[in-house]
Structures are given as C-alpha cells and as structure tokens.
mmCIF file of C-alpha atoms (C1' of nucleotides) in Angstrom:
data_model
loop_
_atom_site.group_PDB
_atom_site.id
_atom_site.type_symbol
_atom_site.label_atom_id
_atom_site.label_comp_id
_atom_site.label_asym_id
_atom_site.label_seq_id
_atom_site.Cartn_x
_atom_site.Cartn_y
_atom_site.Cartn_z
ATOM 1 C CA MET A 17 -95.786 2.323 -67.047
ATOM 2 C CA ARG A 18 -96.848 5.397 -65.134
ATOM 3 C CA THR A 19 -96.950 8.397 -67.448
ATOM 4 C CA PRO A 20 -94.687 11.376 -66.680
ATOM 5 C CA GLU A 21 -97.758 13.529 -66.054
ATOM 6 C CA VAL A 22 -99.072 11.096 -63.455
ATOM 7 C CA GLN A 23 -95.643 10.848 -61.826
ATOM 8 C CA GLN A 24 -95.473 14.617 -61.647
ATOM 9 C CA ARG A 25 -98.932 14.863 -60.155
ATOM 10 C CA ILE A 26 -98.175 12.265 -57.465
ATOM 11 C CA GLU A 27 -94.821 13.805 -56.619
ATOM 12 C CA SER A 28 -96.402 17.234 -56.248
ATOM 13 C CA ARG A 29 -99.109 15.837 -54.032
ATOM 14 C CA LEU A 30 -96.600 14.169 -51.734
ATOM 15 C CA LEU A 31 -94.455 17.288 -51.451
ATOM 16 C CA SER A 32 -97.534 19.441 -50.838
ATOM 17 C CA ALA A 33 -98.671 17.136 -48.084
ATOM 18 C CA LEU A 34 -95.317 17.476 -46.314
ATOM 19 C CA ARG A 35 -95.228 21.229 -46.821
ATOM 20 C CA GLN A 36 -98.775 21.788 -45.592
ATOM 21 C CA ALA A 37 -97.999 19.765 -42.483
ATOM 22 C CA GLY A 38 -95.197 22.207 -41.720
ATOM 23 C CA LEU A 39 -92.485 19.653 -42.419
ATOM 24 C CA ARG A 40 -89.274 20.628 -44.156
ATOM 25 C CA LEU A 41 -88.604 19.622 -47.728
ATOM 26 C CA THR A 42 -85.152 18.175 -47.379
ATOM 27 C CA LEU A 43 -83.132 16.692 -50.201
ATOM 28 C CA GLN A 44 -83.765 13.210 -48.850
ATOM 29 C CA ARG A 45 -87.515 13.682 -48.577
ATOM 30 C CA ARG A 46 -87.689 15.037 -52.105
ATOM 31 C CA ALA A 47 -85.782 12.022 -53.388
ATOM 32 C CA ILE A 48 -88.033 9.595 -51.544
ATOM 33 C CA CYS A 49 -91.179 11.298 -52.818
ATOM 34 C CA ARG A 50 -89.841 11.261 -56.370
ATOM 35 C CA PHE A 51 -89.024 7.578 -56.103
ATOM 36 C CA LEU A 52 -92.468 6.745 -54.717
ATOM 37 C CA ALA A 53 -94.105 8.702 -57.537
ATOM 38 C CA GLN A 54 -92.094 6.848 -60.162
ATOM 39 C CA SER A 55 -92.258 3.270 -58.971
ATOM 40 C CA GLU A 56 -95.037 1.231 -60.484
ATOM 41 C CA ASP A 57 -94.774 -1.643 -58.048
ATOM 42 C CA HIS A 58 -95.100 -1.280 -54.295
ATOM 43 C CA PRO A 59 -91.628 -0.775 -52.844
ATOM 44 C CA THR A 60 -90.516 -1.564 -49.311
ATOM 45 C CA ALA A 61 -88.411 0.781 -47.199
ATOM 46 C CA GLN A 62 -85.387 -1.329 -48.105
ATOM 47 C CA ASP A 63 -86.188 -1.055 -51.815
ATOM 48 C CA ILE A 64 -86.252 2.720 -51.573
ATOM 49 C CA TYR A 65 -83.078 2.795 -49.500
ATOM 50 C CA ARG A 66 -81.147 0.590 -51.902
ATOM 51 C CA ALA A 67 -82.357 2.508 -54.948
ATOM 52 C CA LEU A 68 -81.404 5.923 -53.594
ATOM 53 C CA LYS A 69 -78.223 5.042 -51.676
ATOM 54 C CA PRO A 70 -75.912 5.282 -54.734
ATOM 55 C CA GLN A 71 -77.070 8.797 -55.537
ATOM 56 C CA TYR A 72 -77.336 9.875 -51.888
ATOM 57 C CA PRO A 73 -74.506 8.034 -50.097
ATOM 58 C CA SER A 74 -75.262 9.641 -46.748
ATOM 59 C CA LEU A 75 -78.877 8.440 -46.776
ATOM 60 C CA SER A 76 -79.902 6.499 -43.693
ATOM 61 C CA LEU A 77 -82.509 3.786 -43.514
ATOM 62 C CA ALA A 78 -83.998 5.585 -40.514
ATOM 63 C CA THR A 79 -84.689 8.599 -42.718
ATOM 64 C CA VAL A 80 -86.561 6.444 -45.196
ATOM 65 C CA TYR A 81 -88.714 5.055 -42.411
ATOM 66 C CA ASN A 82 -89.268 8.519 -40.946
ATOM 67 C CA THR A 83 -90.389 9.944 -44.268
ATOM 68 C CA LEU A 84 -92.652 7.019 -45.094
ATOM 69 C CA ASP A 85 -94.169 7.230 -41.652
ATOM 70 C CA ALA A 86 -94.871 10.934 -42.087
ATOM 71 C CA LEU A 87 -96.481 10.365 -45.481
ATOM 72 C CA VAL A 88 -98.643 7.548 -44.134
ATOM 73 C CA ARG A 89 -99.718 9.625 -41.141
ATOM 74 C CA LEU A 90 -100.745 12.385 -43.536
ATOM 75 C CA GLY A 91 -102.725 9.914 -45.606
ATOM 76 C CA ALA A 92 -100.617 10.686 -48.674
ATOM 77 C CA VAL A 93 -99.293 7.145 -49.029
ATOM 78 C CA HIS A 94 -100.766 3.762 -48.224
ATOM 79 C CA ARG A 95 -99.033 1.064 -46.280
ATOM 80 C CA LEU A 96 -99.786 -2.421 -47.632
ATOM 81 C CA GLY A 97 -99.542 -5.540 -45.548
ATOM 82 C CA GLU A 98 -100.975 -8.188 -47.837
ATOM 83 C CA ALA A 99 -97.638 -9.287 -49.194
ATOM 84 C CA GLY A 100 -96.550 -12.458 -47.452
ATOM 85 C CA ASP A 101 -93.003 -11.280 -46.920
ATOM 86 C CA ASP A 102 -92.604 -9.553 -43.593
ATOM 87 C CA ALA A 103 -91.697 -6.108 -44.879
ATOM 88 C CA ALA A 104 -94.360 -3.441 -45.345
ATOM 89 C CA HIS A 105 -94.946 -2.193 -48.867
ATOM 90 C CA TYR A 106 -95.938 1.363 -49.747
ATOM 91 C CA ASP A 107 -98.223 2.702 -52.462
ATOM 92 C CA ALA A 108 -98.233 6.356 -53.494
ATOM 93 C CA ASP A 109 -101.343 5.916 -55.610
ATOM 94 C CA ILE A 110 -104.181 6.614 -53.197
ATOM 95 C CA SER A 111 -106.866 6.966 -55.835
ATOM 96 C CA PRO A 112 -109.479 4.211 -55.584
ATOM 97 C CA HIS A 113 -108.078 1.222 -57.410
ATOM 98 C CA ILE A 114 -107.984 -2.506 -56.976
ATOM 99 C CA ASN A 115 -104.998 -4.421 -55.659
ATOM 100 C CA LEU A 116 -104.932 -8.033 -56.744
ATOM 101 C CA ALA A 117 -102.920 -9.918 -54.132
ATOM 102 C CA CYS A 118 -101.811 -13.466 -54.936
ATOM 103 C CA ILE A 119 -101.698 -15.590 -51.793
ATOM 104 C CA ARG A 120 -99.080 -17.879 -53.333
ATOM 105 C CA CYS A 121 -96.425 -15.696 -55.024
ATOM 106 C CA HIS A 122 -97.325 -12.626 -52.961
ATOM 107 C CA ARG A 123 -97.255 -10.291 -55.927
ATOM 108 C CA VAL A 124 -99.665 -7.383 -55.694
ATOM 109 C CA VAL A 125 -100.718 -5.905 -59.027
ATOM 110 C CA ASP A 126 -102.947 -2.937 -59.742
ATOM 111 C CA PHE A 127 -106.229 -3.011 -61.550
ATOM 112 C CA PRO A 128 -108.300 -0.010 -62.608
ATOM 113 C CA LEU A 129 -111.446 0.449 -60.582
ATOM 114 C CA PRO A 130 -114.827 1.391 -62.026
ATOM 115 C CA ASP A 131 -116.607 4.305 -60.433
ATOM 116 C CA VAL A 132 -117.069 3.985 -56.683
ATOM 117 C CA ALA A 133 -117.957 7.583 -55.938
ATOM 118 C CA ARG A 134 -121.438 6.660 -54.804
ATOM 119 C CA LEU A 135 -120.197 3.887 -52.530
ATOM 120 C CA GLU A 136 -117.702 6.261 -50.979
ATOM 121 C CA ASP A 137 -120.436 8.787 -50.195
ATOM 122 C CA VAL A 138 -122.537 6.149 -48.492
ATOM 123 C CA VAL A 139 -119.642 5.066 -46.314
ATOM 124 C CA ARG A 140 -118.613 8.614 -45.507
ATOM 125 C CA GLN A 141 -122.061 9.623 -44.327
ATOM 126 C CA ALA A 142 -122.801 6.467 -42.375
ATOM 127 C CA SER A 143 -119.454 6.208 -40.611
ATOM 128 C CA GLY A 144 -118.464 9.817 -40.067
ATOM 129 C CA TYR A 145 -114.968 9.086 -41.316
ATOM 130 C CA ARG A 146 -113.029 11.692 -43.219
ATOM 131 C CA ILE A 147 -111.952 9.518 -46.121
ATOM 132 C CA LEU A 148 -108.502 10.231 -47.519
ATOM 133 C CA GLY A 149 -107.979 7.295 -49.818
ATOM 134 C CA ALA A 150 -109.399 3.944 -50.766
ATOM 135 C CA ARG A 151 -108.230 0.586 -51.916
ATOM 136 C CA MET A 152 -110.033 -2.574 -52.866
ATOM 137 C CA VAL A 153 -108.147 -5.759 -52.160
ATOM 138 C CA TYR A 154 -109.012 -8.998 -53.835
ATOM 139 C CA TYR A 155 -107.158 -11.997 -52.519
ATOM 140 C CA GLY A 156 -106.688 -14.893 -54.839
ATOM 141 C CA LEU A 157 -104.440 -16.837 -57.143
ATOM 142 C CA CYS A 158 -102.857 -15.170 -60.134
ATOM 143 C CA PRO A 159 -102.995 -17.061 -63.466
ATOM 144 C CA GLU A 160 -99.362 -18.185 -63.156
ATOM 145 C CA CYS A 161 -99.910 -19.658 -59.716
ATOM 146 C CA GLN A 162 -103.092 -21.419 -60.768
ATOM 147 C CA GLN A 163 -101.066 -23.098 -63.510
ATOM 148 C CA ALA A 164 -98.219 -23.927 -61.155
ATOM 149 C CA LEU A 165 -100.616 -25.509 -58.678
ATOM 150 C CA ASN A 166 -102.189 -27.621 -61.411
ATOM 151 C CA GLN A 167 -98.775 -28.870 -62.483
ATOM 152 C CA GLU A 168 -97.847 -29.724 -58.918
ATOM 153 C CA ALA A 169 -101.024 -31.777 -58.638
ATOM 154 C CA GLN A 170 -100.315 -33.757 -61.832
ATOM 155 C CA PRO A 171 -96.541 -33.651 -62.252
ATOM 156 C CA THR A 172 -96.205 -36.810 -64.393
ATOM 157 C CA ALA A 173 -98.635 -35.683 -67.068
ATOM 158 C CA ALA A 174 -96.702 -32.475 -67.549
ATOM 159 C CA ALA A 175 -93.262 -34.127 -67.324
ATOM 160 C CA SER A 176 -93.980 -36.735 -70.009
ATOM 161 C CA GLU A 177 -94.419 -33.944 -72.560
ATOM 162 C CA MET B 9 -121.306 -8.763 -31.944
ATOM 163 C CA ARG B 10 -120.899 -11.687 -34.290
ATOM 164 C CA THR B 11 -123.918 -13.982 -34.066
ATOM 165 C CA PRO B 12 -123.371 -17.601 -32.988
ATOM 166 C CA GLU B 13 -124.532 -18.773 -36.419
ATOM 167 C CA VAL B 14 -121.917 -16.625 -38.158
ATOM 168 C CA GLN B 15 -119.235 -17.801 -35.732
ATOM 169 C CA GLN B 16 -120.168 -21.394 -36.435
ATOM 170 C CA ARG B 17 -120.098 -20.840 -40.178
ATOM 171 C CA ILE B 18 -116.678 -19.197 -40.079
ATOM 172 C CA GLU B 19 -115.232 -21.850 -37.769
ATOM 173 C CA SER B 20 -116.513 -24.617 -40.037
ATOM 174 C CA ARG B 21 -115.057 -22.920 -43.082
ATOM 175 C CA LEU B 22 -111.634 -22.612 -41.454
ATOM 176 C CA LEU B 23 -111.605 -26.234 -40.321
ATOM 177 C CA SER B 24 -112.777 -27.392 -43.746
ATOM 178 C CA ALA B 25 -110.017 -25.451 -45.428
ATOM 179 C CA LEU B 26 -107.392 -27.150 -43.266
ATOM 180 C CA ARG B 27 -108.966 -30.573 -43.750
ATOM 181 C CA GLN B 28 -109.270 -30.220 -47.515
ATOM 182 C CA ALA B 29 -105.634 -29.221 -47.710
ATOM 183 C CA GLY B 30 -104.722 -32.517 -46.041
ATOM 184 C CA LEU B 31 -103.641 -30.839 -42.814
ATOM 185 C CA ARG B 32 -104.410 -32.400 -39.472
ATOM 186 C CA LEU B 33 -107.049 -30.978 -37.175
ATOM 187 C CA THR B 34 -105.105 -30.806 -33.964
ATOM 188 C CA LEU B 35 -106.425 -29.471 -30.695
ATOM 189 C CA GLN B 36 -104.356 -26.321 -31.091
ATOM 190 C CA ARG B 37 -105.562 -25.639 -34.605
ATOM 191 C CA ARG B 38 -109.162 -26.122 -33.582
ATOM 192 C CA ALA B 39 -108.706 -23.667 -30.734
ATOM 193 C CA ILE B 40 -107.103 -21.066 -33.004
ATOM 194 C CA CYS B 41 -109.846 -21.432 -35.603
ATOM 195 C CA ARG B 42 -112.524 -21.088 -32.955
ATOM 196 C CA PHE B 43 -110.876 -17.970 -31.567
ATOM 197 C CA LEU B 44 -110.584 -16.418 -35.019
ATOM 198 C CA ALA B 45 -114.248 -17.158 -35.701
ATOM 199 C CA GLN B 46 -115.308 -15.536 -32.445
ATOM 200 C CA SER B 47 -113.197 -12.390 -32.345
ATOM 201 C CA GLU B 48 -114.891 -9.334 -33.754
ATOM 202 C CA ASP B 49 -111.766 -7.236 -33.961
ATOM 203 C CA HIS B 50 -108.652 -8.216 -35.891
ATOM 204 C CA PRO B 51 -106.327 -10.044 -33.521
ATOM 205 C CA THR B 52 -102.568 -10.370 -33.845
ATOM 206 C CA ALA B 53 -100.690 -13.615 -33.338
ATOM 207 C CA GLN B 54 -99.810 -12.425 -29.845
ATOM 208 C CA ASP B 55 -103.461 -11.684 -29.074
ATOM 209 C CA ILE B 56 -104.412 -15.225 -29.997
ATOM 210 C CA TYR B 57 -101.519 -16.701 -28.064
ATOM 211 C CA ARG B 58 -102.300 -14.757 -24.901
ATOM 212 C CA ALA B 59 -105.999 -15.558 -25.104
ATOM 213 C CA LEU B 60 -105.524 -19.306 -25.514
ATOM 214 C CA LYS B 61 -102.464 -19.850 -23.307
ATOM 215 C CA PRO B 62 -104.460 -20.187 -20.040
ATOM 216 C CA GLN B 63 -106.642 -22.917 -21.453
ATOM 217 C CA TYR B 64 -103.827 -24.571 -23.430
ATOM 218 C CA PRO B 65 -100.704 -24.105 -21.285
ATOM 219 C CA SER B 66 -98.485 -26.034 -23.678
ATOM 220 C CA LEU B 67 -99.389 -23.813 -26.625
ATOM 221 C CA SER B 68 -96.435 -22.293 -28.416
ATOM 222 C CA LEU B 69 -96.343 -18.995 -30.241
ATOM 223 C CA ALA B 70 -94.742 -20.812 -33.164
ATOM 224 C CA THR B 71 -97.850 -22.943 -33.492
ATOM 225 C CA VAL B 72 -100.028 -19.865 -33.675
ATOM 226 C CA TYR B 73 -97.859 -18.466 -36.451
ATOM 227 C CA ASN B 74 -97.812 -21.795 -38.276
ATOM 228 C CA THR B 75 -101.570 -22.116 -38.189
ATOM 229 C CA LEU B 76 -102.195 -18.540 -39.238
ATOM 230 C CA ASP B 77 -99.717 -18.946 -42.067
ATOM 231 C CA ALA B 78 -101.488 -22.083 -43.260
ATOM 232 C CA LEU B 79 -104.884 -20.373 -43.165
ATOM 233 C CA VAL B 80 -103.568 -17.361 -45.064
ATOM 234 C CA ARG B 81 -101.919 -19.550 -47.683
ATOM 235 C CA LEU B 82 -105.243 -21.319 -48.165
ATOM 236 C CA GLY B 83 -107.007 -17.997 -48.558
ATOM 237 C CA ALA B 84 -109.236 -18.768 -45.572
ATOM 238 C CA VAL B 85 -108.018 -15.808 -43.526
ATOM 239 C CA HIS B 86 -106.776 -12.361 -44.469
ATOM 240 C CA ARG B 87 -103.628 -10.779 -43.192
ATOM 241 C CA LEU B 88 -104.036 -7.045 -42.604
ATOM 242 C CA GLY B 89 -101.179 -4.611 -42.646
ATOM 243 C CA GLU B 90 -102.901 -1.253 -42.414
ATOM 244 C CA ALA B 91 -102.589 -1.004 -38.653
ATOM 245 C CA GLY B 92 -99.718 1.266 -37.782
ATOM 246 C CA ASP B 93 -98.382 -1.001 -35.073
ATOM 247 C CA ASP B 94 -95.794 -3.413 -36.370
ATOM 248 C CA ALA B 95 -97.656 -6.656 -35.787
ATOM 249 C CA ALA B 96 -99.789 -8.222 -38.500
ATOM 250 C CA HIS B 97 -103.512 -8.504 -37.833
ATOM 251 C CA TYR B 98 -105.721 -11.321 -39.060
ATOM 252 C CA ASP B 99 -109.325 -11.319 -40.239
ATOM 253 C CA ALA B 100 -111.352 -14.514 -40.560
ATOM 254 C CA ASP B 101 -114.188 -12.714 -42.331
ATOM 255 C CA ILE B 102 -113.234 -12.958 -46.000
ATOM 256 C CA SER B 103 -116.624 -11.939 -47.353
ATOM 257 C CA PRO B 104 -116.493 -8.627 -49.197
ATOM 258 C CA HIS B 105 -116.712 -5.915 -46.568
ATOM 259 C CA ILE B 106 -115.174 -2.551 -45.918
ATOM 260 C CA ASN B 107 -112.377 -1.942 -43.464
ATOM 261 C CA LEU B 108 -112.215 1.621 -42.238
ATOM 262 C CA ALA B 109 -108.626 2.260 -41.186
ATOM 263 C CA CYS B 110 -107.882 5.379 -39.183
ATOM 264 C CA ILE B 111 -104.424 6.708 -39.990
ATOM 265 C CA ARG B 112 -104.150 8.341 -36.575
ATOM 266 C CA CYS B 113 -105.370 5.860 -33.952
ATOM 267 C CA HIS B 114 -104.800 2.838 -36.201
ATOM 268 C CA ARG B 115 -108.110 1.248 -35.346
ATOM 269 C CA VAL B 116 -109.631 -0.801 -38.149
ATOM 270 C CA VAL B 117 -113.396 -1.193 -37.965
ATOM 271 C CA ASP B 118 -115.698 -3.148 -40.226
ATOM 272 C CA PHE B 119 -118.450 -1.726 -42.331
ATOM 273 C CA PRO B 120 -121.037 -3.680 -44.318
ATOM 274 C CA LEU B 121 -120.481 -3.548 -48.050
ATOM 275 C CA PRO B 122 -123.250 -3.120 -50.619
ATOM 276 C CA ASP B 123 -123.329 -5.589 -53.448
ATOM 277 C CA VAL B 124 -120.066 -5.918 -55.339
ATOM 278 C CA ALA B 125 -120.830 -9.141 -57.160
ATOM 279 C CA ARG B 126 -120.834 -7.426 -60.522
ATOM 280 C CA LEU B 127 -117.542 -5.684 -59.858
ATOM 281 C CA GLU B 128 -115.992 -8.964 -58.805
ATOM 282 C CA ASP B 129 -117.047 -10.628 -62.057
ATOM 283 C CA VAL B 130 -115.487 -7.861 -64.100
ATOM 284 C CA VAL B 131 -112.209 -8.167 -62.258
ATOM 285 C CA ARG B 132 -112.210 -11.951 -62.411
ATOM 286 C CA GLN B 133 -112.695 -12.066 -66.148
ATOM 287 C CA ALA B 134 -110.277 -9.302 -67.005
ATOM 288 C CA SER B 135 -107.440 -10.417 -64.736
ATOM 289 C CA GLY B 136 -107.688 -14.194 -64.805
ATOM 290 C CA TYR B 137 -107.338 -14.311 -61.041
ATOM 291 C CA ARG B 138 -109.112 -16.962 -59.040
ATOM 292 C CA ILE B 139 -110.639 -14.693 -56.434
ATOM 293 C CA LEU B 140 -110.881 -16.137 -52.929
ATOM 294 C CA GLY B 141 -111.820 -13.101 -50.900
ATOM 295 C CA ALA B 142 -112.147 -9.351 -51.086
ATOM 296 C CA ARG B 143 -111.756 -6.357 -48.892
ATOM 297 C CA MET B 144 -112.265 -2.673 -49.462
ATOM 298 C CA VAL B 145 -110.001 -0.416 -47.479
ATOM 299 C CA TYR B 146 -110.811 3.219 -46.905
ATOM 300 C CA TYR B 147 -108.070 5.170 -45.221
ATOM 301 C CA GLY B 148 -109.094 8.186 -43.262
ATOM 302 C CA LEU B 149 -109.739 9.773 -39.915
ATOM 303 C CA CYS B 150 -112.332 8.347 -37.565
ATOM 304 C CA PRO B 151 -114.742 10.800 -35.900
ATOM 305 C CA GLU B 152 -112.838 10.686 -32.603
ATOM 306 C CA CYS B 153 -109.542 11.539 -34.264
ATOM 307 C CA GLN B 154 -111.079 14.370 -36.275
ATOM 308 C CA GLN B 155 -112.271 15.862 -32.997
ATOM 309 C CA ALA B 156 -108.921 15.297 -31.309
ATOM 310 C CA LEU B 157 -107.103 17.009 -34.166
ATOM 311 C CA ASN B 158 -109.426 19.988 -33.990
ATOM 312 C CA GLN B 159 -108.785 20.341 -30.268
ATOM 313 C CA GLU B 160 -105.036 20.143 -30.812
ATOM 314 C CA ALA B 161 -105.306 22.957 -33.348
ATOM 315 C CA GLN B 162 -107.276 25.240 -30.977
ATOM 316 C CA PRO B 163 -106.291 24.116 -27.483
ATOM 317 C CA THR B 164 -107.052 27.455 -25.753
ATOM 318 C CA ALA B 165 -110.640 27.688 -26.983
ATOM 319 C CA ALA B 166 -111.376 24.256 -25.594
ATOM 320 C CA ALA B 167 -109.416 24.769 -22.379
ATOM 321 C CA SER B 168 -111.212 28.005 -21.476
ATOM 322 C CA GLU B 169 -114.463 26.064 -21.271
ATOM 323 C "C1'" DT C 7 -101.324 -52.002 -31.559
ATOM 324 C "C1'" DC C 8 -97.597 -50.154 -34.433
ATOM 325 C "C1'" DC C 9 -95.538 -47.002 -37.575
ATOM 326 C "C1'" DA C 10 -94.428 -43.138 -40.454
ATOM 327 C "C1'" DA C 11 -95.369 -38.670 -41.136
ATOM 328 C "C1'" DA C 12 -97.089 -34.484 -39.467
ATOM 329 C "C1'" DC C 13 -97.237 -31.515 -35.744
ATOM 330 C "C1'" DT C 14 -95.930 -28.999 -31.472
ATOM 331 C "C1'" DT C 15 -92.686 -27.005 -28.565
ATOM 332 C "C1'" DA C 16 -88.947 -23.965 -26.681
ATOM 333 C "C1'" DG C 17 -85.473 -21.353 -27.653
ATOM 334 C "C1'" DA C 18 -82.290 -19.410 -30.795
ATOM 335 C "C1'" DA C 19 -81.735 -16.663 -34.869
ATOM 336 C "C1'" DG C 20 -83.056 -13.345 -38.417
ATOM 337 C "C1'" DC C 21 -84.700 -9.217 -39.805
ATOM 338 C "C1'" DA C 22 -87.870 -5.159 -40.070
ATOM 339 C "C1'" DT C 23 -88.596 -1.245 -37.503
ATOM 340 C "C1'" DT C 24 -87.812 2.078 -33.822
ATOM 341 C "C1'" DC C 25 -85.024 4.641 -30.661
ATOM 342 C "C1'" DC C 26 -81.203 7.634 -29.345
ATOM 343 C "C1'" DA C 27 -77.734 11.256 -29.069
ATOM 344 C "C1'" DA C 28 -74.694 13.892 -31.755
ATOM 345 C "C1'" DA C 29 -73.966 16.222 -36.153
ATOM 346 C "C1'" DT C 30 -76.162 18.652 -39.900
ATOM 347 C "C1'" DA C 31 -79.125 21.434 -42.719
ATOM 348 C "C1'" DA C 32 -83.610 23.999 -43.667
ATOM 349 C "C1'" DG C 33 -86.027 28.122 -43.493
ATOM 350 C "C1'" DA C 34 -87.372 32.461 -41.275
ATOM 351 C "C1'" DG C 35 -85.969 36.927 -40.096
ATOM 352 C "C1'" DA C 36 -82.625 40.720 -39.926
ATOM 353 C "C1'" DT D 15 -76.730 37.344 -47.635
ATOM 354 C "C1'" DC D 16 -75.873 35.963 -42.781
ATOM 355 C "C1'" DT D 17 -77.411 34.110 -38.495
ATOM 356 C "C1'" DC D 18 -80.066 31.583 -35.530
ATOM 357 C "C1'" DT D 19 -83.371 28.316 -34.083
ATOM 358 C "C1'" DT D 20 -85.120 24.098 -34.658
ATOM 359 C "C1'" DA D 21 -86.301 20.221 -37.381
ATOM 360 C "C1'" DT D 22 -83.976 16.620 -39.526
ATOM 361 C "C1'" DT D 23 -80.427 13.263 -40.625
ATOM 362 C "C1'" DT D 24 -77.318 9.789 -39.350
ATOM 363 C "C1'" DG D 25 -75.350 5.347 -37.630
ATOM 364 C "C1'" DG D 26 -75.622 2.181 -34.402
ATOM 365 C "C1'" DA D 27 -77.881 0.024 -30.758
ATOM 366 C "C1'" DA D 28 -82.214 -1.815 -29.078
ATOM 367 C "C1'" DT D 29 -86.780 -3.700 -29.614
ATOM 368 C "C1'" DG D 30 -89.963 -6.897 -30.921
ATOM 369 C "C1'" DC D 31 -92.267 -9.585 -34.599
ATOM 370 C "C1'" DT D 32 -91.572 -13.612 -37.194
ATOM 371 C "C1'" DT D 33 -89.078 -17.653 -38.721
ATOM 372 C "C1'" DC D 34 -86.084 -21.512 -38.078
ATOM 373 C "C1'" DT D 35 -84.352 -25.745 -35.870
ATOM 374 C "C1'" DA D 36 -84.005 -29.963 -33.524
ATOM 375 C "C1'" DA D 37 -86.177 -32.943 -30.424
ATOM 376 C "C1'" DG D 38 -90.200 -34.763 -28.480
ATOM 377 C "C1'" DT D 39 -95.197 -35.778 -29.244
ATOM 378 C "C1'" DT D 40 -99.412 -36.835 -31.555
ATOM 379 C "C1'" DT D 41 -102.223 -38.136 -35.329
ATOM 380 C "C1'" DG D 42 -104.474 -41.324 -38.367
ATOM 381 C "C1'" DG D 43 -103.966 -45.313 -41.176
ATOM 382 C "C1'" DA D 44 -102.656 -50.276 -41.655
#
DNA sequence: TCCAAACTTAGAAGCATTCCAAATAAGAGA
DNA sequence: TCTCTTATTTGGAATGCTTCTAAGTTTGGA
C-alpha cells in the first residue's frame, strides 16, 4: 500500500512536470496523474481509461495515451515492456527500485533497492547521459510459478494426495 | 562490436535452452538464434525477419514471433519495452548490464555493469524468485539529445553563428 | 523407411496505439 | 470577470504489431 504522503508527492511531481513543460493542467490530466500516483501495480492505458471512465464519462482513450506519452517524454513516468501481454504498462515511481518480472505469469512486482547512488554517478560521468530515473529489472520465476512448474512436471505425485 | 567468442557463447546458450525445453532445432530457429547472438543493438521481430528473409525466402514472420516467444518464455532472451516505437525489442544478452534509454530519441545503448552479485543474492533470498537474468535501466537524455534540446531552446544564438 | 508430433507458412483476425478534424476548455490579458 | 487565442479533448477511422488458424512440411524416433 502506497502511503498517502507518497501518493501526494508523486502526484505533485507529475503535475509539476506537466506545468513546467508549459502544458495545461486539464481535468483529465489531473485525474490521470492522480490515478498513476495511487496505483500500486503498473496499469496499462486501458486500465486507466476503464477506472476513470465512470467518473469522467467524456474521457477518451486517446487522451489517456496523449497524457501518458507526455509524461514519459518528460521522464516523469516509466513505460514498462517486460509484461508478456502486448499492452505497455506504466510506472509513476521513478525512484531507483527493482522490478521483479516473472516470465511465466507476467506479473511485475516491486522490490526496494539498496543504495545505488554511487553506481548512478559512475554511469552518469562515463556516459554523459542526464539521468532522470532508474529501474533494475530481474527476470525470473516467482515462487508461485516455480511451484506450478514443479507440479506440472510431476502431476501424479501431487494428484494422489 | 561483440567478439566472436561472445557471439558463440550466446548462440550456444540459446540453442541449449531450446533443446533442453524439448523444442526442435529447426533451420529457422538456428538462424534466428544466430542473428540474435550477432546483433549488437536490440532488434525487433521485423528487423530479424527482414535480415533473414533473403537467405531464407520461405521464412514467415509468424515463425520469428514464435521463436522469440519461446526464447523469452525460457528466460533466454529479454523483451524490452522502453523504446518509444511500438514494436518490442529483444536482447540476447541476459547478463547483468545497464541499458541507457533516451526518452527523446528512443535509442537504447548498453553499458557495462559493475559487480551486482551481492545485490542479486539479497533479492533472491528475500523474494524467493528464481532469477534468470537482470537488467538495469536508466532513463534519461543522451548527450546528443541534451544538445538538441539546448539548441531548440536558443535557436537564434546558434543560427547567428 | 514410416509415423506421429512438432513446426512452418500465409493470410486473416485481433487489438494496442496513433492519427485526424471538429468541438471544447484552459489560461493569459484587458 | 470577459474575451480571445491556442492547446486539448473527443470519437472514429487508420495503422501496424502481434496472434491465431488451418493446411502443408519437416523432424526425430522406432
């Protein structure tokens, strides 16, 4: 559960990014930023659209894509492509943290990341990049999928229980 | 430039992964694995298809997708979604390394990663994941795009040169 | 050599994402 | 507060990546 303080901080950061880029803070953009700040998982454009449509009946899917695109271009939001489903997922938490991506069930869960400040400095100086955000991705099998794979391999032993 | 030894190692690893999974090593799959092992950048399915079509005229795009999907499911290849263009990119180098993703020009370049073995152990033990590969993603602006943005901001100063 | 299962192929279908033109709303200035 | 300019929203069409399907082909074992 993301604490209200964290939500508030993320929402403010997203709105600031839009404002500083000279973009207008429309009702729709505010709603999308608020939703991104609140959601713990990594929603797709469709997820956001479906969640906000009831409260904002005029909302268009194109607007969701436009806003997400603007936020990604500003570096305020990350676009994730590890999920096996074809839709892009978005993450408003751009602080260095680990994403654990299961290659079987395609879930992507967060994991706190120990200090990487030094690493970031090394990369910044050697590459010349202006670094806006970071993300460590480990690909693997989550505990549930490891168990499921074991049961698939020996189905009789488990079934005779 | 990827050294021939590295190419060979990657190609062998991909073929082994397919073999160990009980999948057949067809001519097409061998060609796709070889191409993945050789390409330094992060090709899309289309890139692979176009590159191999001349030499394998019967090759189908569906086969490319099937093979890539199999390799991703086996954890032998990573699917990247940071590129802003809509197609998924694939990376056969699953050793821990940094991807520098420019949010403006969408290029994704590799960067060698200092030792993260300790970090990986911490994550493995705390999460229960079976970790198959890792990738650090820094989002930011590459040197060229920083320069381009500066010129856009002060076009007259540069033009009066 | 023969067979069953796995694989490839081409094209159709599905769906995420982008594009477009008309309608609307934000924000600056009077 | 009112007006105006311009960015933005909207819905639907278009694009293009990816998946699906059925038929033909190939693989590897017996």
